[in-house]
mmCIF file of C-alpha atoms in Angstrom:
data_model
loop_
_atom_site.group_PDB
_atom_site.id
_atom_site.type_symbol
_atom_site.label_atom_id
_atom_site.label_comp_id
_atom_site.label_asym_id
_atom_site.label_seq_id
_atom_site.Cartn_x
_atom_site.Cartn_y
_atom_site.Cartn_z
ATOM 1 C CA MET L 1 0.000 0.000 0.000
ATOM 2 C CA GLU L 2 1.399 3.403 -0.990
ATOM 3 C CA LYS L 3 1.734 6.138 1.643
ATOM 4 C CA ASN L 4 -0.406 9.226 1.277
ATOM 5 C CA VAL L 5 2.117 12.091 1.254
ATOM 6 C CA ASN L 6 -0.565 14.562 2.316
ATOM 7 C CA GLN L 7 -1.209 12.978 5.703
ATOM 8 C CA PHE L 8 -0.419 15.128 8.700
ATOM 9 C CA VAL L 9 -1.074 15.490 12.404
ATOM 10 C CA ILE L 10 -1.747 18.784 14.152
ATOM 11 C CA TYR L 11 -0.367 20.303 17.334
ATOM 12 C CA PRO L 12 -2.363 22.981 19.205
ATOM 13 C CA HIS L 13 -0.505 26.143 20.183
ATOM 14 C CA ASP L 14 -1.136 29.590 21.603
ATOM 15 C CA GLY L 15 0.338 31.521 18.698
ATOM 16 C CA ASN L 16 3.322 33.610 19.665
ATOM 17 C CA ASN L 17 1.883 34.336 23.102
ATOM 18 C CA GLN L 18 4.705 34.767 25.614
ATOM 19 C CA ASN L 19 2.617 33.139 28.399
ATOM 20 C CA VAL L 20 2.492 29.630 26.991
ATOM 21 C CA SER L 21 2.327 26.317 28.815
ATOM 22 C CA ASN L 22 5.191 24.601 30.604
ATOM 23 C CA LEU L 23 5.393 21.808 28.042
ATOM 24 C CA THR L 24 8.839 20.770 26.899
ATOM 25 C CA PRO L 25 9.678 20.191 23.241
ATOM 26 C CA GLN L 26 9.704 16.444 24.016
ATOM 27 C CA ASP L 27 6.163 16.699 25.440
ATOM 28 C CA LYS L 28 5.021 18.317 22.202
ATOM 29 C CA LEU L 29 6.571 15.613 20.031
ATOM 30 C CA ILE L 30 4.971 12.891 22.174
ATOM 31 C CA TYR L 31 1.634 14.692 21.760
ATOM 32 C CA LEU L 32 2.029 14.501 17.963
ATOM 33 C CA ALA L 33 3.087 10.857 18.093
ATOM 34 C CA ILE L 34 -0.055 9.929 20.062
ATOM 35 C CA ARG L 35 -2.392 12.197 18.110
ATOM 36 C CA ARG L 36 -1.319 10.486 14.913
ATOM 37 C CA TYR L 37 -3.447 7.521 16.059
ATOM 38 C CA MET L 38 -6.468 9.611 17.052
ATOM 39 C CA ASN L 39 -9.943 8.674 15.906
ATOM 40 C CA LYS L 40 -11.342 11.968 14.599
ATOM 41 C CA ASP L 41 -14.908 11.057 15.576
ATOM 42 C CA ASN L 42 -14.311 10.534 19.304
ATOM 43 C CA MET L 43 -10.939 12.321 19.669
ATOM 44 C CA GLU L 44 -9.388 9.211 21.291
ATOM 45 C CA ALA L 45 -6.243 7.199 20.587
ATOM 46 C CA PHE L 46 -4.719 4.161 22.249
ATOM 47 C CA PRO L 47 -1.248 3.423 20.865
ATOM 48 C CA SER L 48 0.884 1.283 23.160
ATOM 49 C CA TYR L 49 4.134 2.495 24.708
ATOM 50 C CA ALA L 50 5.922 -0.068 22.512
ATOM 51 C CA ARG L 51 4.336 1.429 19.378
ATOM 52 C CA LEU L 52 5.248 4.980 20.421
ATOM 53 C CA THR L 53 8.800 3.957 21.320
ATOM 54 C CA GLN L 54 9.196 2.337 17.916
ATOM 55 C CA ASP L 55 7.704 5.380 16.136
ATOM 56 C CA ILE L 56 9.791 8.132 17.746
ATOM 57 C CA GLY L 57 12.600 6.530 19.703
ATOM 58 C CA ALA L 58 11.705 7.815 23.170
ATOM 59 C CA SER L 59 12.137 5.540 26.169
ATOM 60 C CA SER L 60 9.156 4.328 28.224
ATOM 61 C CA LYS L 61 10.333 6.531 31.100
ATOM 62 C CA THR L 62 10.366 9.603 28.820
ATOM 63 C CA LEU L 63 6.938 8.695 27.427
ATOM 64 C CA LYS L 64 5.466 8.415 30.926
ATOM 65 C CA LYS L 65 6.927 11.763 32.009
ATOM 66 C CA CYS L 66 5.744 13.534 28.840
ATOM 67 C CA ILE L 67 2.253 12.034 29.036
ATOM 68 C CA ASP L 68 1.996 13.132 32.682
ATOM 69 C CA ASN L 69 2.974 16.666 31.595
ATOM 70 C CA LEU L 70 0.385 16.646 28.787
ATOM 71 C CA VAL L 71 -2.307 15.567 31.245
ATOM 72 C CA SER L 72 -1.334 18.170 33.872
ATOM 73 C CA GLU L 73 -1.342 20.944 31.225
ATOM 74 C CA GLY L 74 -4.813 19.886 29.995
ATOM 75 C CA TYR L 75 -3.874 18.785 26.477
ATOM 76 C CA ILE L 76 -5.089 15.210 27.008
ATOM 77 C CA THR L 77 -6.841 13.060 29.556
ATOM 78 C CA THR L 78 -6.124 9.365 30.000
ATOM 79 C CA PHE L 79 -8.172 6.420 31.179
ATOM 80 C CA LYS L 80 -8.033 2.638 31.016
ATOM 81 C CA ARG L 81 -10.159 0.624 28.628
ATOM 82 C CA GLY L 82 -9.443 -3.025 29.233
ATOM 83 C CA ARG L 83 -5.659 -3.359 29.134
ATOM 84 C CA SER L 84 -5.167 -0.260 26.966
ATOM 85 C CA ILE L 85 -4.477 3.311 27.974
ATOM 86 C CA VAL L 86 -6.820 5.627 26.079
ATOM 87 C CA TYR L 87 -5.759 9.204 25.336
ATOM 88 C CA LYS L 88 -8.589 11.706 24.926
ATOM 89 C CA PHE L 89 -7.655 14.948 23.162
ATOM 90 C CA ASN L 90 -8.955 18.381 24.042
ATOM 91 C CA ASN L 91 -9.586 20.754 21.147
ATOM 92 C CA LYS L 92 -7.580 23.958 20.960
ATOM 93 C CA LYS L 93 -8.218 26.826 18.551
ATOM 94 C CA GLN L 94 -4.910 27.185 16.682
ATOM 95 C CA PHE L 95 -3.015 24.293 15.175
ATOM 96 C CA GLU L 96 0.333 23.620 13.567
ATOM 97 C CA PRO L 97 0.416 20.746 11.026
ATOM 98 C CA PHE L 98 3.259 18.198 10.904
ATOM 99 C CA SER L 99 3.440 15.594 8.157
ATOM 100 C CA TYR L 100 3.747 11.881 8.778
ATOM 101 C CA GLU L 101 6.903 12.098 6.648
ATOM 102 C CA PHE L 102 8.400 14.504 9.188
ATOM 103 C CA LEU L 103 7.432 12.273 12.121
ATOM 104 C CA ASP L 104 8.872 9.197 10.349
ATOM 105 C CA ASN L 105 12.092 10.914 9.221
ATOM 106 C CA LYS L 106 14.879 8.650 10.510
ATOM 107 C CA ASN L 107 17.499 11.281 9.618
ATOM 108 C CA LEU L 108 16.279 13.466 12.493
ATOM 109 C CA SER L 109 16.780 12.519 16.147
ATOM 110 C CA PHE L 110 14.078 12.625 18.825
ATOM 111 C CA THR L 111 15.649 15.824 20.211
ATOM 112 C CA GLU L 112 15.906 17.487 16.776
ATOM 113 C CA LYS L 113 12.266 16.719 16.006
ATOM 114 C CA SER L 114 11.278 18.032 19.442
ATOM 115 C CA TYR L 115 13.207 21.244 18.771
ATOM 116 C CA ILE L 116 11.547 21.725 15.375
ATOM 117 C CA VAL L 117 8.051 21.065 16.759
ATOM 118 C CA ALA L 118 8.568 23.498 19.642
ATOM 119 C CA SER L 119 10.115 26.272 17.559
ATOM 120 C CA GLN L 120 7.698 26.011 14.612
ATOM 121 C CA GLN L 121 5.171 28.432 16.085
ATOM 122 C CA HIS L 122 7.922 31.039 16.479
ATOM 123 C CA MET L 123 8.829 30.993 12.790
ATOM 124 C CA PHE L 124 7.494 33.051 9.966
ATOM 125 C CA LYS L 125 7.433 32.014 6.330
ATOM 126 C CA ASP L 126 9.968 33.657 4.048
ATOM 127 C CA LYS L 127 7.993 35.383 1.291
ATOM 128 C CA TYR L 128 10.473 34.245 -1.374
ATOM 129 C CA SER L 129 10.741 30.578 -0.449
ATOM 130 C CA GLU L 130 9.003 27.769 1.436
ATOM 131 C CA GLU L 131 11.356 28.100 4.409
ATOM 132 C CA GLY L 132 10.623 29.100 7.971
ATOM 133 C CA ILE L 133 12.637 31.903 9.536
ATOM 134 C CA ILE L 134 13.432 32.233 13.252
ATOM 135 C CA VAL L 135 14.639 35.664 14.333
ATOM 136 C CA TYR L 136 15.243 34.914 18.008
ATOM 137 C CA GLN L 137 18.659 34.480 19.553
ATOM 138 C CA ASN L 138 19.194 31.071 21.197
ATOM 139 C CA LYS L 139 18.782 32.603 24.669
ATOM 140 C CA GLU L 140 15.396 34.113 23.777
ATOM 141 C CA LEU L 141 14.236 30.979 21.971
ATOM 142 C CA ALA L 142 15.277 28.806 24.928
ATOM 143 C CA LYS L 143 12.859 30.710 27.171
ATOM 144 C CA LEU L 144 10.055 30.568 24.600
ATOM 145 C CA ILE L 145 10.228 26.838 23.916
ATOM 146 C CA ASN L 146 11.389 25.553 27.315
ATOM 147 C CA MET L 147 14.640 24.029 26.015
ATOM 148 C CA SER L 148 18.191 24.743 27.156
ATOM 149 C CA GLU L 149 20.431 27.018 25.096
ATOM 150 C CA SER L 150 23.036 24.265 24.855
ATOM 151 C CA THR L 151 20.490 21.799 23.426
ATOM 152 C CA ILE L 152 19.329 24.411 20.921
ATOM 153 C CA SER L 153 22.929 25.055 19.945
ATOM 154 C CA ARG L 154 23.587 21.307 19.479
ATOM 155 C CA CYS L 155 20.417 20.938 17.411
ATOM 156 C CA ASN L 156 21.308 23.954 15.262
ATOM 157 C CA HIS L 157 24.769 22.521 14.627
ATOM 158 C CA SER L 158 23.411 19.079 13.763
ATOM 159 C CA LEU L 159 20.624 20.461 11.563
ATOM 160 C CA LYS L 160 23.167 22.582 9.677
ATOM 161 C CA GLU L 161 25.320 19.508 9.065
ATOM 162 C CA LYS L 162 22.265 17.675 7.735
ATOM 163 C CA ASN L 163 21.353 20.673 5.518
ATOM 164 C CA TYR L 164 18.057 21.384 7.277
ATOM 165 C CA LEU L 165 19.195 24.694 8.707
ATOM 166 C CA GLY L 166 20.942 27.629 7.081
ATOM 167 C CA ASP L 167 22.106 31.015 8.324
ATOM 168 C CA ARG L 168 20.476 34.215 7.215
ATOM 169 C CA PRO L 169 21.561 37.799 7.761
ATOM 170 C CA ILE L 170 20.933 39.570 11.073
ATOM 171 C CA ASN L 171 21.334 36.464 13.252
ATOM 172 C CA SER L 172 18.181 34.723 12.067
ATOM 173 C CA LYS L 173 17.925 31.020 11.302
ATOM 174 C CA GLN L 174 16.442 29.591 8.142
ATOM 175 C CA LEU L 175 14.889 26.154 8.542
ATOM 176 C CA GLU L 176 13.879 24.048 5.570
ATOM 177 C CA LEU L 177 11.979 20.979 6.699
ATOM 178 C CA LYS L 178 13.072 18.362 4.191
ATOM 179 C CA THR L 179 11.252 15.098 4.648
#
């Protein structure tokens, strides 16, 4: 069966509001990984930890911590149905789409994907290309996305080496999400 290249999953966000939730970039990626399996009629999903670990490469311990954060921030609720954990999604007003190709991209690490997911809402589209531009310094971005400056720096370096990130004038970053 051929993959549909137009499939995507959406992440709710608060726009560029400075008073956003305490979710980490890893929490946001886990949200997308679970939401990928959501039934659109009842807004529920029940992928196993093993399935999620295989999909995104996070450990069971990381999954548990991230899911707890998502529950405490009100993004999902969980309950048991038989032996399965069911994740119920709460609707938010603004969404950011991420393709299945992005989520399945084996060339990007769990941390790099988390960084991209978290920083996406702080980008604007370059009017001359299909690329996203980030104009924040690493220190500012670290506060906005709840990720350390050193992790951002490592991700930037790695994404540059993989040709996903380029430099632009005036200390902005240009991110082309190749899938």
